mmCIF file of C-alpha atoms and ligand atoms in Angstrom:
data_model
loop_
_atom_site.group_PDB
_atom_site.id
_atom_site.type_symbol
_atom_site.label_atom_id
_atom_site.label_comp_id
_atom_site.label_asym_id
_atom_site.label_seq_id
_atom_site.Cartn_x
_atom_site.Cartn_y
_atom_site.Cartn_z
ATOM 1 C CA MET A 1058 3.029 -12.900 -1.774
ATOM 2 C CA LEU A 1059 3.905 -14.529 1.519
ATOM 3 C CA PHE A 1060 7.052 -15.510 3.285
ATOM 4 C CA GLY A 1061 7.993 -18.689 5.092
ATOM 5 C CA CYS A 1062 4.788 -20.639 4.657
ATOM 6 C CA GLN A 1063 5.378 -23.948 6.400
ATOM 7 C CA SER A 1064 2.635 -26.448 5.745
ATOM 8 C CA THR A 1065 -1.033 -26.897 5.106
ATOM 9 C CA GLN A 1066 -1.312 -29.435 7.962
ATOM 10 C CA TYR A 1067 -1.457 -27.843 11.380
ATOM 11 C CA PRO A 1068 -1.911 -29.630 14.672
ATOM 12 C CA LYS A 1069 -5.033 -28.338 16.331
ATOM 13 C CA ASP A 1070 -3.582 -27.869 19.793
ATOM 14 C CA TYR A 1071 -5.426 -24.550 20.056
ATOM 15 C CA GLU A 1072 -8.650 -26.528 20.348
ATOM 16 C CA GLN A 1073 -7.625 -27.254 23.895
ATOM 17 C CA LEU A 1074 -7.643 -23.553 24.768
ATOM 18 C CA GLY A 1075 -10.202 -22.395 27.292
ATOM 19 C CA GLU A 1076 -12.773 -19.675 26.681
ATOM 20 C CA ASP A 1077 -10.602 -17.061 28.373
ATOM 21 C CA GLU A 1078 -7.545 -18.111 26.385
ATOM 22 C CA ARG A 1079 -8.938 -17.092 23.034
ATOM 23 C CA ILE A 1080 -6.508 -15.206 20.886
ATOM 24 C CA VAL A 1081 -7.508 -11.794 19.601
ATOM 25 C CA ILE A 1082 -5.589 -10.118 16.792
ATOM 26 C CA ARG A 1083 -6.505 -6.491 16.338
ATOM 27 C CA PHE A 1084 -5.916 -5.530 12.707
ATOM 28 C CA SER A 1085 -6.141 -1.826 11.930
ATOM 29 C CA HIS A 1086 -6.153 -0.258 8.460
ATOM 30 C CA VAL A 1087 -7.170 3.053 6.906
ATOM 31 C CA VAL A 1088 -9.128 2.178 3.775
ATOM 32 C CA GLY A 1089 -12.780 1.304 3.223
ATOM 33 C CA GLU A 1090 -14.115 -2.236 3.470
ATOM 34 C CA ASP A 1091 -14.948 -2.433 -0.239
ATOM 35 C CA THR A 1092 -11.330 -2.023 -1.362
ATOM 36 C CA PRO A 1093 -8.890 -4.876 -2.110
ATOM 37 C CA LYS A 1094 -7.239 -4.455 1.306
ATOM 38 C CA GLY A 1095 -10.542 -4.049 3.133
ATOM 39 C CA LEU A 1096 -12.069 -7.137 1.512
ATOM 40 C CA ALA A 1097 -8.946 -9.232 2.055
ATOM 41 C CA ALA A 1098 -8.713 -8.250 5.721
ATOM 42 C CA ARG A 1099 -12.307 -9.377 6.253
ATOM 43 C CA LYS A 1100 -11.767 -12.616 4.363
ATOM 44 C CA PHE A 1101 -8.637 -13.325 6.400
ATOM 45 C CA ALA A 1102 -10.546 -12.712 9.645
ATOM 46 C CA GLN A 1103 -13.405 -15.010 8.622
ATOM 47 C CA LEU A 1104 -11.137 -17.846 7.476
ATOM 48 C CA VAL A 1105 -8.998 -17.701 10.609
ATOM 49 C CA LYS A 1106 -12.119 -17.790 12.761
ATOM 50 C CA ASP A 1107 -13.587 -20.755 10.863
ATOM 51 C CA ARG A 1108 -10.350 -22.698 10.741
ATOM 52 C CA SER A 1109 -9.592 -22.215 14.424
ATOM 53 C CA ASN A 1110 -13.176 -22.999 15.445
ATOM 54 C CA GLY A 1111 -13.448 -19.475 16.801
ATOM 55 C CA TYR A 1112 -10.362 -19.668 19.010
ATOM 56 C CA VAL A 1113 -8.547 -17.011 17.051
ATOM 57 C CA GLU A 1114 -10.461 -13.826 16.397
ATOM 58 C CA VAL A 1115 -9.079 -11.240 13.997
ATOM 59 C CA GLN A 1116 -10.855 -7.978 14.753
ATOM 60 C CA VAL A 1117 -10.612 -5.714 11.719
ATOM 61 C CA PHE A 1118 -10.829 -1.945 12.197
ATOM 62 C CA PRO A 1119 -11.148 -0.264 8.757
ATOM 63 C CA ASN A 1120 -11.214 3.402 7.682
ATOM 64 C CA GLY A 1121 -8.701 4.481 10.320
ATOM 65 C CA PHE A 1122 -11.476 4.185 12.965
ATOM 66 C CA LEU A 1123 -9.092 2.930 15.613
ATOM 67 C CA TYR A 1124 -5.805 4.505 14.534
ATOM 68 C CA LYS A 1125 -5.306 7.096 11.829
ATOM 69 C CA ASP A 1126 -2.616 7.078 9.189
ATOM 70 C CA GLY A 1127 0.121 8.587 11.286
ATOM 71 C CA GLU A 1128 -0.812 6.553 14.370
ATOM 72 C CA GLU A 1129 -1.120 2.931 13.303
ATOM 73 C CA MET A 1130 2.609 2.170 13.120
ATOM 74 C CA GLU A 1131 3.160 3.508 16.634
ATOM 75 C CA ALA A 1132 0.170 1.466 17.849
ATOM 76 C CA LEU A 1133 1.714 -1.671 16.337
ATOM 77 C CA LEU A 1134 5.144 -0.972 17.827
ATOM 78 C CA GLN A 1135 3.522 -0.458 21.237
ATOM 79 C CA GLY A 1136 1.453 -3.650 20.858
ATOM 80 C CA ASP A 1137 -1.857 -1.746 21.039
ATOM 81 C CA VAL A 1138 -2.793 -3.483 17.789
ATOM 82 C CA GLN A 1139 -1.172 -6.709 16.647
ATOM 83 C CA MET A 1140 -1.397 -6.332 12.881
ATOM 84 C CA ILE A 1141 -1.453 -3.559 10.276
ATOM 85 C CA ALA A 1142 -1.078 -3.420 6.484
ATOM 86 C CA PRO A 1143 0.276 0.036 5.638
ATOM 87 C CA ALA A 1144 1.286 1.167 2.161
ATOM 88 C CA THR A 1145 5.037 0.761 1.612
ATOM 89 C CA SER A 1146 5.335 4.577 1.499
ATOM 90 C CA LYS A 1147 4.121 4.722 5.091
ATOM 91 C CA VAL A 1148 6.919 2.580 6.487
ATOM 92 C CA THR A 1149 9.587 4.848 4.998
ATOM 93 C CA GLU A 1150 9.764 7.006 8.110
ATOM 94 C CA LEU A 1151 10.821 3.868 10.030
ATOM 95 C CA ILE A 1152 12.862 2.228 7.262
ATOM 96 C CA PRO A 1153 13.703 4.836 4.587
ATOM 97 C CA GLU A 1154 15.151 2.269 2.163
ATOM 98 C CA TRP A 1155 11.585 1.087 1.487
ATOM 99 C CA SER A 1156 11.094 4.325 -0.447
ATOM 100 C CA VAL A 1157 12.773 2.605 -3.409
ATOM 101 C CA ILE A 1158 9.237 1.377 -4.180
ATOM 102 C CA ASP A 1159 8.103 5.024 -4.431
ATOM 103 C CA LEU A 1160 10.598 5.916 -7.158
ATOM 104 C CA PRO A 1161 8.509 7.107 -10.097
ATOM 105 C CA PHE A 1162 8.254 4.650 -12.989
ATOM 106 C CA ALA A 1163 10.365 2.097 -11.097
ATOM 107 C CA PHE A 1164 7.949 -0.721 -12.010
ATOM 108 C CA ASN A 1165 5.758 -1.406 -15.015
ATOM 109 C CA SER A 1166 3.657 -4.230 -13.687
ATOM 110 C CA TYR A 1167 2.550 -5.994 -10.522
ATOM 111 C CA GLU A 1168 4.751 -8.933 -11.534
ATOM 112 C CA GLU A 1169 7.843 -6.712 -11.601
ATOM 113 C CA VAL A 1170 7.122 -5.573 -8.059
ATOM 114 C CA HIS A 1171 6.582 -9.148 -6.854
ATOM 115 C CA LYS A 1172 9.881 -10.234 -8.397
ATOM 116 C CA TYR A 1173 11.712 -7.343 -6.776
ATOM 117 C CA ILE A 1174 10.286 -8.157 -3.338
ATOM 118 C CA ALA A 1175 11.252 -11.832 -3.786
ATOM 119 C CA SER A 1176 14.818 -10.913 -4.876
ATOM 120 C CA PRO A 1177 17.728 -10.870 -2.391
ATOM 121 C CA VAL A 1178 17.455 -7.073 -2.213
ATOM 122 C CA GLY A 1179 13.718 -7.302 -1.532
ATOM 123 C CA LYS A 1180 14.293 -9.936 1.132
ATOM 124 C CA GLY A 1181 16.870 -7.650 2.739
ATOM 125 C CA LEU A 1182 14.257 -4.889 2.888
ATOM 126 C CA SER A 1183 11.709 -7.252 4.421
ATOM 127 C CA SER A 1184 14.103 -8.404 7.131
ATOM 128 C CA LYS A 1185 14.773 -4.817 8.236
ATOM 129 C CA PHE A 1186 11.577 -4.998 10.266
ATOM 130 C CA ASP A 1187 13.258 -7.497 12.624
ATOM 131 C CA ASN A 1188 15.303 -4.663 14.176
ATOM 132 C CA HIS A 1189 12.107 -2.842 15.068
ATOM 133 C CA GLY A 1190 10.284 -5.670 16.816
ATOM 134 C CA LEU A 1191 8.092 -6.318 13.798
ATOM 135 C CA LEU A 1192 7.575 -9.258 11.475
ATOM 136 C CA MET A 1193 6.712 -8.850 7.810
ATOM 137 C CA LEU A 1194 4.391 -11.683 6.891
ATOM 138 C CA GLY A 1195 3.866 -10.784 3.265
ATOM 139 C CA MET A 1196 2.570 -8.221 0.878
ATOM 140 C CA TRP A 1197 -0.739 -7.293 -0.744
ATOM 141 C CA ASP A 1198 -1.201 -5.262 -3.923
ATOM 142 C CA ASN A 1199 -3.342 -2.287 -4.515
ATOM 143 C CA GLY A 1200 -2.221 -0.952 -7.870
ATOM 144 C CA PHE A 1201 -0.614 1.859 -9.796
ATOM 145 C CA LYS A 1202 -1.213 5.485 -8.905
ATOM 146 C CA GLN A 1203 -2.908 8.013 -11.148
ATOM 147 C CA ILE A 1204 -3.014 11.811 -10.797
ATOM 148 C CA SER A 1205 -6.171 13.875 -10.478
ATOM 149 C CA ASN A 1206 -6.545 17.639 -10.509
ATOM 150 C CA ARG A 1207 -9.242 20.277 -10.215
ATOM 151 C CA ASP A 1208 -8.580 23.073 -12.717
ATOM 152 C CA HIS A 1209 -6.745 21.709 -15.720
ATOM 153 C CA PRO A 1210 -5.556 18.467 -17.258
ATOM 154 C CA ILE A 1211 -2.125 17.161 -16.311
ATOM 155 C CA LEU A 1212 -0.464 16.065 -19.528
ATOM 156 C CA LYS A 1213 3.133 17.131 -19.057
ATOM 157 C CA PRO A 1214 5.285 17.772 -15.988
ATOM 158 C CA ALA A 1215 4.917 21.565 -16.341
ATOM 159 C CA ASP A 1216 1.151 21.208 -15.845
ATOM 160 C CA LEU A 1217 1.855 20.429 -12.194
ATOM 161 C CA HIS A 1218 3.645 23.703 -11.586
ATOM 162 C CA ASN A 1219 2.582 25.332 -8.308
ATOM 163 C CA LEU A 1220 -0.198 22.829 -7.697
ATOM 164 C CA LYS A 1221 -0.756 21.557 -4.174
ATOM 165 C CA ILE A 1222 -0.833 17.790 -4.446
ATOM 166 C CA ARG A 1223 -1.658 15.377 -1.627
ATOM 167 C CA ILE A 1224 0.912 12.635 -1.051
ATOM 168 C CA MET A 1225 1.511 9.856 1.465
ATOM 169 C CA PRO A 1226 4.373 10.537 3.910
ATOM 170 C CA SER A 1227 7.488 9.622 1.943
ATOM 171 C CA GLU A 1228 10.540 11.707 1.149
ATOM 172 C CA ILE A 1229 10.758 10.253 -2.359
ATOM 173 C CA LEU A 1230 7.123 11.088 -3.101
ATOM 174 C CA GLU A 1231 7.817 14.585 -1.841
ATOM 175 C CA LYS A 1232 10.801 14.888 -4.170
ATOM 176 C CA GLN A 1233 8.806 13.424 -7.039
ATOM 177 C CA PHE A 1234 6.409 16.378 -6.954
ATOM 178 C CA ILE A 1235 8.969 19.017 -6.001
ATOM 179 C CA SER A 1236 11.008 18.023 -9.054
ATOM 180 C CA LEU A 1237 7.954 18.828 -11.192
ATOM 181 C CA GLY A 1238 7.446 22.222 -9.550
ATOM 182 C CA ALA A 1239 4.425 21.115 -7.521
ATOM 183 C CA ILE A 1240 3.876 21.621 -3.793
ATOM 184 C CA PRO A 1241 3.428 18.225 -2.130
ATOM 185 C CA GLN A 1242 1.183 18.030 0.934
ATOM 186 C CA LYS A 1243 1.395 15.089 3.323
ATOM 187 C CA ILE A 1244 -2.188 14.518 4.346
ATOM 188 C CA ASP A 1245 -3.990 11.738 6.221
ATOM 189 C CA PHE A 1246 -5.805 9.514 3.709
ATOM 190 C CA ASN A 1247 -9.163 9.871 5.395
ATOM 191 C CA THR A 1248 -9.116 13.674 5.242
ATOM 192 C CA VAL A 1249 -8.187 14.032 1.563
ATOM 193 C CA PHE A 1250 -11.847 14.329 0.531
ATOM 194 C CA THR A 1251 -12.382 17.287 2.872
ATOM 195 C CA HIS A 1252 -9.191 19.004 1.725
ATOM 196 C CA LEU A 1253 -10.277 18.641 -1.906
ATOM 197 C CA GLU A 1254 -13.785 19.821 -1.060
ATOM 198 C CA LYS A 1255 -12.421 22.945 0.594
ATOM 199 C CA SER A 1256 -9.933 23.441 -2.270
ATOM 200 C CA ASP A 1257 -7.047 23.485 0.213
ATOM 201 C CA ILE A 1258 -5.287 21.301 -2.300
ATOM 202 C CA ASP A 1259 -5.561 21.065 -6.071
ATOM 203 C CA GLY A 1260 -5.058 17.400 -6.654
ATOM 204 C CA GLN A 1261 -3.774 14.076 -5.447
ATOM 205 C CA GLU A 1262 -2.214 10.815 -6.574
ATOM 206 C CA ASN A 1263 -3.688 7.409 -5.770
ATOM 207 C CA THR A 1264 -4.978 4.147 -7.182
ATOM 208 C CA LEU A 1265 -8.421 4.132 -8.738
ATOM 209 C CA SER A 1266 -9.826 1.875 -6.034
ATOM 210 C CA ASN A 1267 -8.692 4.337 -3.372
ATOM 211 C CA ILE A 1268 -9.884 7.368 -5.342
ATOM 212 C CA THR A 1269 -13.357 5.988 -5.958
ATOM 213 C CA SER A 1270 -13.848 4.363 -2.557
ATOM 214 C CA LYS A 1271 -13.440 7.777 -0.926
ATOM 215 C CA ASN A 1272 -15.189 9.673 -3.753
ATOM 216 C CA LEU A 1273 -12.138 11.843 -4.291
ATOM 217 C CA HIS A 1274 -13.137 12.290 -7.945
ATOM 218 C CA TYR A 1275 -16.239 14.254 -6.866
ATOM 219 C CA HIS A 1276 -14.030 17.300 -6.414
ATOM 220 C CA GLN A 1277 -11.695 16.696 -9.328
ATOM 221 C CA ASN A 1278 -12.295 17.420 -13.000
ATOM 222 C CA TYR A 1279 -9.258 15.783 -14.589
ATOM 223 C CA LEU A 1280 -7.687 12.382 -14.218
ATOM 224 C CA THR A 1281 -4.371 11.372 -15.759
ATOM 225 C CA ILE A 1282 -3.745 7.667 -16.159
ATOM 226 C CA SER A 1283 -0.019 7.817 -15.579
ATOM 227 C CA ASP A 1284 0.653 4.545 -13.722
ATOM 228 C CA HIS A 1285 3.699 6.370 -12.372
ATOM 229 C CA GLY A 1286 4.040 4.588 -9.047
ATOM 230 C CA TYR A 1287 3.076 1.346 -7.350
ATOM 231 C CA LEU A 1288 0.986 1.284 -4.169
ATOM 232 C CA GLY A 1289 1.062 -1.974 -2.206
ATOM 233 C CA TYR A 1290 0.843 -3.074 1.403
ATOM 234 C CA LEU A 1291 3.140 -4.739 3.894
ATOM 235 C CA LEU A 1292 1.514 -7.241 6.250
ATOM 236 C CA LEU A 1293 3.161 -6.448 9.552
ATOM 237 C CA MET A 1294 2.743 -8.109 12.913
ATOM 238 C CA ASN A 1295 4.086 -7.204 16.326
ATOM 239 C CA LYS A 1296 6.950 -9.697 16.809
ATOM 240 C CA GLU A 1297 6.619 -10.128 20.560
ATOM 241 C CA PHE A 1298 2.952 -11.045 20.087
ATOM 242 C CA TRP A 1299 3.807 -13.387 17.199
ATOM 243 C CA ASP A 1300 6.520 -15.187 19.165
ATOM 244 C CA LYS A 1301 4.053 -15.990 21.937
ATOM 245 C CA LEU A 1302 1.522 -17.603 19.594
ATOM 246 C CA PRO A 1303 1.392 -21.404 19.609
ATOM 247 C CA GLN A 1304 3.200 -22.768 16.577
ATOM 248 C CA SER A 1305 0.024 -24.278 15.193
ATOM 249 C CA ILE A 1306 -1.609 -20.857 15.171
ATOM 250 C CA GLN A 1307 1.410 -19.303 13.480
ATOM 251 C CA ILE A 1308 1.106 -21.941 10.764
ATOM 252 C CA LEU A 1309 -2.632 -21.408 10.460
ATOM 253 C CA ILE A 1310 -2.108 -17.665 10.074
ATOM 254 C CA LYS A 1311 0.650 -18.073 7.499
ATOM 255 C CA ASP A 1312 -1.292 -20.624 5.470
ATOM 256 C CA THR A 1313 -4.430 -18.512 5.547
ATOM 257 C CA LEU A 1314 -2.539 -15.356 4.611
ATOM 258 C CA LYS A 1315 -0.955 -17.163 1.676
ATOM 259 C CA GLU A 1316 -4.354 -18.142 0.354
ATOM 260 C CA VAL A 1317 -5.897 -14.726 1.010
ATOM 261 C CA SER A 1318 -2.911 -12.943 -0.552
ATOM 262 C CA GLU A 1319 -3.346 -14.801 -3.832
ATOM 263 C CA TRP A 1320 -7.037 -13.883 -3.813
ATOM 264 C CA GLU A 1321 -6.286 -10.252 -2.846
ATOM 265 C CA MET A 1322 -3.854 -9.785 -5.715
ATOM 266 C CA GLU A 1323 -6.447 -10.924 -8.247
ATOM 267 C CA GLN A 1324 -9.007 -8.712 -6.561
ATOM 268 C CA ALA A 1325 -6.714 -5.660 -6.712
ATOM 269 C CA LYS A 1326 -6.150 -5.964 -10.461
ATOM 270 C CA LYS A 1327 -9.827 -6.577 -11.093
ATOM 271 C CA THR A 1328 -11.055 -3.713 -8.902
ATOM 272 C CA ASN A 1329 -8.738 -1.093 -10.380
ATOM 273 C CA GLY A 1330 -9.768 -2.176 -13.898
ATOM 274 C CA GLU A 1331 -13.447 -2.011 -13.003
ATOM 275 C CA LYS A 1332 -13.075 1.410 -11.400
ATOM 276 C CA LEU A 1333 -11.456 2.782 -14.568
ATOM 277 C CA ALA A 1334 -14.382 1.473 -16.628
ATOM 278 C CA GLU A 1335 -16.842 3.042 -14.157
ATOM 279 C CA LEU A 1336 -15.106 6.422 -14.327
ATOM 280 C CA GLU A 1337 -15.062 6.249 -18.129
ATOM 281 C CA ASP A 1338 -18.777 5.486 -18.148
ATOM 282 C CA CYS A 1339 -19.846 8.097 -15.619
ATOM 283 C CA GLN A 1340 -18.510 10.996 -17.709
ATOM 284 C CA CYS A 1341 -17.938 12.755 -14.405
ATOM 285 C CA ILE A 1342 -14.223 13.356 -14.923
ATOM 286 C CA ASP A 1343 -12.040 14.008 -17.994
ATOM 287 C CA ILE A 1344 -9.648 11.099 -18.417
ATOM 288 C CA TYR A 1345 -6.327 11.326 -20.190
ATOM 289 C CA ARG A 1346 -3.886 8.441 -20.684
ATOM 290 C CA LEU A 1347 -0.171 9.267 -20.894
ATOM 291 C CA SER A 1348 1.428 7.684 -23.974
ATOM 292 C CA ASP A 1349 4.746 5.845 -23.699
ATOM 293 C CA GLU A 1350 6.520 8.856 -25.277
ATOM 294 C CA GLU A 1351 4.918 11.217 -22.766
ATOM 295 C CA LYS A 1352 5.956 8.947 -19.911
ATOM 296 C CA GLN A 1353 9.527 9.062 -21.162
ATOM 297 C CA ALA A 1354 9.457 12.860 -20.973
ATOM 298 C CA TRP A 1355 8.294 12.638 -17.349
ATOM 299 C CA GLU A 1356 10.953 10.050 -16.543
ATOM 300 C CA LYS A 1357 13.724 12.441 -17.609
ATOM 301 C CA ASP A 1358 12.634 14.898 -14.925
ATOM 302 C CA PHE A 1359 12.837 12.151 -12.324
ATOM 303 C CA LYS A 1360 16.461 11.175 -12.975
ATOM 304 C CA PRO A 1361 17.825 13.392 -10.125
ATOM 305 C CA ILE A 1362 15.606 11.547 -7.636
ATOM 306 C CA TYR A 1363 17.206 8.253 -8.585
ATOM 307 C CA ASP A 1364 20.639 9.870 -8.144
ATOM 308 C CA TYR A 1365 19.592 11.229 -4.747
ATOM 309 C CA PHE A 1366 18.348 7.807 -3.640
ATOM 310 C CA THR A 1367 21.559 6.130 -4.815
ATOM 311 C CA VAL A 1368 23.787 8.546 -2.924
ATOM 312 C CA LYS A 1369 21.706 8.226 0.231
ATOM 313 C CA TYR A 1370 21.029 4.476 0.358
ATOM 314 C CA GLY A 1371 23.557 2.859 -1.999
ATOM 315 C CA GLU A 1372 23.100 1.603 -5.507
ATOM 316 C CA LYS A 1373 22.057 -1.979 -4.724
ATOM 317 C CA TYR A 1374 18.383 -1.073 -4.372
ATOM 318 C CA ILE A 1375 18.371 0.757 -7.686
ATOM 319 C CA LYS A 1376 20.460 -1.780 -9.562
ATOM 320 C CA ALA A 1377 17.995 -4.530 -8.664
ATOM 321 C CA LEU A 1378 15.088 -2.615 -10.254
ATOM 322 C CA PRO A 1379 13.761 -4.374 -13.367
ATOM 323 C CA LYS A 1380 14.590 -1.492 -15.680
ATOM 324 C CA TYR A 1381 18.291 -1.647 -14.785
ATOM 325 C CA LYS A 1382 18.503 -5.440 -14.838
ATOM 326 C CA GLU A 1383 17.454 -5.912 -18.463
HETATM 327 C C1 LIG B 1463 -3.064 6.448 1.072
HETATM 328 O O1 LIG B 1463 -2.814 7.029 2.141
HETATM 329 O O2 LIG B 1463 -3.347 7.038 0.051
HETATM 330 C C2 LIG B 1463 -3.037 4.944 1.033
HETATM 331 O O3 LIG B 1463 -1.936 4.511 1.764
HETATM 332 C C3 LIG B 1463 -4.265 4.357 1.611
HETATM 333 C C4 LIG B 1463 -4.165 2.862 1.583
HETATM 334 O O4 LIG B 1463 -3.917 2.262 2.625
HETATM 335 O O5 LIG B 1463 -4.325 2.322 0.475
#
């Protein structure tokens, strides 16, 4: 998904740029290179380089090498990097209304999320970055989160009682686990493996591509396919940097992102499906799929979180969710 794409024809005025006028876009992210986001970031960098005859270089820094989870937003705001693609949950400290995406069982499919983001309410959320000197250029998918645990299977909410579960930094994700009697732990993505290894935490929630790319399942014995929450990324650029780019480069970037975003979304679906098949084949983790009836039982426990969100941020975000529109 991409906003404001203008044209596929761009004047090549950047070809007149001198060697020392090359444009460098530093793009930092926290996942591995073999994930949907990692692959798409690399593809974007290559296409931009080819299409600008090398005048625009997107330097991709994966795995949180340059800036860790809690640091990349600050780095973008300061202009130390020009582009990041954090999970929606990770922008909620800056713009809490984005935590509507974290509400458990808010969406049943990628398409429902895309529609929500394209709706007037979604567009309102996207434009909130303007007040922070940022520009949202679009969105990439990862997938739906699943829950893994060390000591016992998670089949019903009570199974989470007193378990320490790693979450991304988001108040709604925190409430999601507190409401089930668990103890949520906000932990940097790239240290989750070590925390699981040391048994500092019992379990975690994430997409299968994220779980397998960091081998989180090595220290987990049970996996629940719950699809309880969507994890996707916001393509954010520093606005001051963007505004200084020649218009032709802005168009090139938007056009290229549009193309890469379509590819990334296919890739995300495919990868998460493949990773499930691999985990089923490896017989290295017990897999349980929540039935629709079981999901309904979970959903009941989450009702107070929806009420909390409504009181805090108004009902328009909730009312626009697919399940309340039908
Ligand atoms: C996480 O922290 O679990 C994810 O946000 C990582 C990512 O960027 O997919």
